Structures are given as structure tokens and as C-alpha cells.
């Protein structure tokens, strides 16, 4: 299956600093990428959807100035958590949708990034 | 309002037996359903999917059944293996090929040797 690489897998940072998470589709072009957040024992909550070359669409309640998303190419999207605080500590997962499999709408997921803000 | 519900947070099955994971949904506009498997500290892995025009899709040990009238789908794993132990998420899509996926909360499956 298609591979989505997410980096870093774990990051610990001090409160007030910014953290960038990268998501790459390795063997396919992803016109659309998604960023999710997962709280313990909860489902995946969609934060935002990004299409290559355009601004991301954020879900209700997600601060776009807090979670900056850039989808500059068909294989790379980045999520930057700005001025991180302890309440931002969570598991962040990206996924990418293969442009050639729209009919199946299969999303391929990265391995996730555990963010711990001290 | 939860549109996709997985009412069993956990399920324990003996190796070799059948595992049945259930999922209910409320939105009649959902037209595509997917199951993902997730190990701890990893991203979900796509398992199997089904279109709303079908009622069954089979792939090896995995079969998904869809009952549209009941707004219910289930994932059957037979025979279950210890390596199947993971959290299984049900997801549904509305809005055609551009629609986002709505995930259930997941069911943790434990397959005991």
C-alpha cells in the first residue's frame, strides 16, 4: 500500500515554543492531506484539510493561527503548533489521499507524532 | 452528535475463533465505509472498505457486512490471530469522493492465544 511518512515521531518541547511536524507521501501524489488529533481513548478528530497550493480548511473549534498548515507540494504538508502549551500535548496524525484513488477515498496515515509540552 | 458509533470499547476473543466488530451510523448520506486497524503509537492502517451499493466485501480473513436499513456495519475476522490485537476504527464518508471521513471511537480487540 501507499506510504505516508510523518516526522518526528515524538517531540518534547518547552511551553511557548513552536513545533513543526512534517507529513510526506512517499510513493504517490497527495492532492489532499488531513491532520488529526487523538486524545487518549478517543477517536481521531479531524483538525484541518489541506489541498496542495491552497489554504487549509479548519474544523470548527480549531484555531488556525495556533495550528499552521502548509501544503506546498503534492508530497509534503506541515503542521506547526505555534506557542505550544501543555494542553496542546497530544498525538497528532496526518493522512494523505491518493489523487488516483478518489473513487475509493482511501486515506493513508502516517505513524503519528506524540507531542509533549512541558 | 456522534455520527459513527462503535459502542463496544473492547472485545476479547480466543485465537482461532471469529471476531465481530460492530459499527452503527446515523447519517443516511454516508456512501462509503472503511475499517482501519491501529497499533499503539502508530497511525491507522487501512484494512477493508465497502460501498453503500454493496452489502458484503471480503478480503482474506476479513469480511465487512453492511446493513443499510439498520445503518449498521460489522467487520468479521476469522480465524482470529494474536497479531490481530489492535484498535479497530470504523469510518464513514459522505459527500462523494471529496467527502471527509468520520471516525468512530474505536474498539480494542484482544485475541488470546
Coordinates of C-alpha atoms in Angstrom, one line a residue:
Chain A
X1 CA 0.0 0.0 0.0
X2 CA 0.9 3.7 -0.2
X3 CA 3.3 5.0 2.4
X4 CA 3.0 8.2 4.4
X5 CA 6.0 9.3 6.4
X6 CA 5.5 11.5 9.4
X7 CA 8.3 13.1 11.3
X8 CA 9.2 13.4 14.1
X9 CA 7.5 10.5 15.9
X10 CA 7.9 12.1 19.3
X11 CA 8.8 15.6 20.4
X12 CA 9.1 17.2 23.8
X13 CA 9.2 20.9 23.9
X14 CA 9.0 23.8 26.4
X15 CA 5.9 25.8 26.8
X16 CA 5.9 28.8 24.4
X17 CA 8.0 27.3 21.7
X18 CA 6.8 26.2 18.3
X19 CA 6.9 22.7 16.8
X20 CA 6.8 21.7 13.2
X21 CA 5.5 18.3 12.1
X22 CA 6.1 17.0 8.6
X23 CA 4.0 14.7 6.6
X24 CA 5.2 13.2 3.3
X25 CA 3.6 10.9 0.8
X26 CA 6.4 8.7 -0.4
X27 CA 5.1 6.9 -3.4
X28 CA 2.1 8.8 -4.6
X29 CA 0.9 12.3 -5.1
X30 CA -1.5 13.6 -2.4
X31 CA -3.7 16.4 -3.6
X32 CA -5.4 16.4 -0.2
X33 CA -3.8 15.9 3.2
X34 CA -5.5 15.8 6.6
X35 CA -4.4 16.5 10.1
X36 CA -6.0 14.7 13.0
X37 CA -5.6 14.8 16.7
X38 CA -6.2 11.9 19.0
X39 CA -6.8 12.2 22.8
X40 CA -6.4 9.1 25.0
X41 CA -9.1 6.6 24.4
X42 CA -10.8 8.9 22.0
X43 CA -11.4 8.8 18.2
X44 CA -9.4 10.6 15.6
X45 CA -10.6 14.2 15.5
X46 CA -10.1 16.0 12.2
X47 CA -8.4 19.3 12.7
X48 CA -8.0 20.5 9.1
X49 CA -7.9 19.5 5.5
X50 CA -5.4 20.9 3.1
X51 CA -5.3 20.9 -0.6
X52 CA -2.0 21.5 -2.4
X53 CA -1.4 25.1 -3.2
X54 CA -4.4 26.5 -1.3
X55 CA -5.2 27.5 2.2
X56 CA -6.2 24.8 4.7
X57 CA -9.8 24.3 5.8
X58 CA -10.1 24.1 9.5
X59 CA -12.7 22.3 11.5
X60 CA -14.9 24.3 13.9
X61 CA -13.0 25.0 17.2
X62 CA -9.5 24.6 15.7
X63 CA -7.5 27.8 15.9
X64 CA -5.9 28.4 12.5
X65 CA -3.3 30.8 14.0
X66 CA -2.4 28.2 16.5
X67 CA -2.1 25.3 14.1
X68 CA -0.4 26.5 10.9
X69 CA -0.7 24.2 8.0
X70 CA 1.3 24.4 4.8
X71 CA 0.8 22.1 1.8
X72 CA 3.3 23.5 -0.6
X73 CA 3.7 20.4 -2.8
X74 CA 1.9 17.3 -3.8
X75 CA 4.0 15.2 -1.4
X76 CA 4.5 17.4 1.6
X77 CA 2.3 19.0 4.2
X78 CA 3.5 20.6 7.5
X79 CA 1.7 21.3 10.7
X80 CA 3.3 23.9 13.0
X81 CA 2.0 24.2 16.6
X82 CA 2.8 27.7 17.5
X83 CA 3.5 28.8 21.0
X84 CA 2.7 25.4 22.3
X85 CA 1.2 24.9 25.8
X86 CA 0.7 21.8 27.9
X87 CA -2.9 21.5 26.7
X88 CA -1.6 21.0 23.2
X89 CA 0.1 17.8 24.3
X90 CA -1.5 15.1 22.2
X91 CA -1.0 12.6 19.4
X92 CA -1.1 14.2 16.0
X93 CA -1.6 12.1 12.9
X94 CA -1.5 13.1 9.3
X95 CA -3.1 11.3 6.4
X96 CA -3.0 11.7 2.6
X97 CA -5.5 10.9 0.0
X98 CA -4.1 9.5 -3.3
X99 CA -5.3 11.5 -6.2
X100 CA -5.6 8.4 -8.3
X101 CA -7.9 6.6 -5.8
X102 CA -10.6 9.2 -5.4
X103 CA -13.3 6.7 -6.0
X104 CA -12.2 4.6 -3.1
X105 CA -11.4 7.6 -0.9
X106 CA -8.8 5.6 0.9
X107 CA -6.7 7.7 3.2
X108 CA -3.2 6.6 4.1
X109 CA -2.0 7.5 7.5
X110 CA 1.4 8.5 8.9
X111 CA 2.7 6.9 12.1
X112 CA 1.8 9.9 14.2
X113 CA 3.7 12.4 16.3
X114 CA 3.4 12.4 20.1
X115 CA 3.8 16.0 21.3
X116 CA 4.6 16.6 24.9
X117 CA 4.7 20.2 26.0
X118 CA 6.4 20.8 29.4
Chain B
X1 CA -23.5 14.4 17.9
X2 CA -21.7 11.2 17.1
X3 CA -22.5 10.1 13.6
X4 CA -20.4 7.0 13.7
X5 CA -20.7 4.9 16.8
X6 CA -18.7 1.9 18.0
X7 CA -20.5 1.0 21.2
X8 CA -18.1 -1.7 22.4
X9 CA -14.8 -0.1 23.6
X10 CA -13.2 -3.5 23.8
X11 CA -13.6 -7.1 22.7
X12 CA -11.7 -10.2 23.8
X13 CA -11.7 -13.3 21.6
X14 CA -9.9 -16.7 21.7
X15 CA -7.3 -17.4 18.9
X16 CA -8.9 -19.3 16.0
X17 CA -12.4 -18.0 16.8
X18 CA -14.4 -15.3 15.0
X19 CA -14.1 -11.6 15.9
X20 CA -17.1 -9.5 15.2
X21 CA -16.6 -5.7 15.4
X22 CA -19.7 -3.6 15.1
X23 CA -20.4 -0.1 14.0
X24 CA -23.6 2.0 13.8
X25 CA -24.1 5.2 11.9
X26 CA -26.8 7.9 11.9
X27 CA -26.2 9.8 8.6
X28 CA -28.1 8.2 5.7
X29 CA -25.9 10.2 3.3
X30 CA -22.9 8.1 4.1
X31 CA -21.9 6.3 0.9
X32 CA -18.6 4.6 1.7
X33 CA -17.4 2.8 4.8
X34 CA -13.9 1.9 5.8
X35 CA -12.2 -0.1 8.6
X36 CA -8.8 0.9 9.9
X37 CA -6.6 -1.0 12.3
X38 CA -4.3 0.8 14.7
X39 CA -1.5 -0.4 16.9
X40 CA -0.4 1.8 19.9
X41 CA 1.8 4.8 18.9
X42 CA 1.2 4.1 15.2
X43 CA -1.0 5.6 12.6
X44 CA -4.1 3.7 11.4
X45 CA -3.7 1.2 8.6
X46 CA -6.4 0.8 6.0
X47 CA -8.0 -2.7 6.3
X48 CA -11.1 -3.0 4.1
X49 CA -13.9 -0.9 2.7
X50 CA -17.4 -1.2 1.3
X51 CA -19.5 0.9 -0.9
X52 CA -23.1 1.6 0.1
X53 CA -24.3 -0.2 -3.0
X54 CA -23.0 -3.5 -1.7
X55 CA -23.8 -5.5 1.4
X56 CA -20.7 -7.5 1.7
X57 CA -17.0 -7.3 0.9
X58 CA -14.5 -10.0 1.6
X59 CA -10.7 -9.9 1.7
X60 CA -9.0 -12.9 3.0
X61 CA -9.8 -13.4 6.7
X62 CA -11.7 -10.0 6.8
X63 CA -15.2 -9.5 5.7
X64 CA -17.3 -6.4 6.1
X65 CA -21.1 -6.6 6.1
X66 CA -23.3 -3.6 5.5
X67 CA -27.0 -3.4 6.5
X68 CA -28.2 -0.1 5.2
X69 CA -31.7 -0.3 6.6
X70 CA -30.3 -0.8 10.1
X71 CA -27.5 1.7 9.5
X72 CA -25.1 -0.9 10.7
X73 CA -21.9 -2.5 9.6
X74 CA -19.7 -5.1 11.0
X75 CA -16.2 -6.4 10.5
X76 CA -15.7 -10.2 10.8
X77 CA -12.2 -11.6 11.3
X78 CA -11.9 -15.4 11.0
X79 CA -9.9 -17.1 12.2
X80 CA -8.7 -14.5 14.7
X81 CA -4.9 -14.4 15.3
X82 CA -3.0 -12.8 18.2
X83 CA -1.5 -10.3 15.7
X84 CA -5.0 -9.0 15.1
X85 CA -4.9 -7.5 18.5
X86 CA -5.3 -3.7 17.9
X87 CA -7.8 -0.9 18.0
X88 CA -10.2 -1.0 15.1
X89 CA -11.8 2.2 13.8
X90 CA -14.9 2.3 11.7
X91 CA -15.1 5.3 9.3
X92 CA -17.8 6.6 7.0
X93 CA -17.8 9.1 4.2
X94 CA -20.5 11.5 2.9
X95 CA -20.3 13.9 0.1
X96 CA -18.8 11.8 -2.6
X97 CA -15.2 11.4 -3.4
X98 CA -14.3 14.7 -1.8
X99 CA -16.0 14.0 1.4
X100 CA -14.1 13.7 4.7
X101 CA -14.1 10.6 6.8
X102 CA -15.9 10.5 10.1
X103 CA -14.4 8.0 12.6
X104 CA -15.9 6.1 15.4
X105 CA -14.1 5.9 18.8
X106 CA -12.6 2.5 18.1
X107 CA -12.9 -0.9 19.5
X108 CA -9.9 -2.5 21.2
X109 CA -9.6 -6.2 20.1
X110 CA -7.6 -8.6 22.1
X111 CA -7.0 -12.1 20.7
X112 CA -5.8 -14.5 23.3
X113 CA -3.6 -17.5 22.4

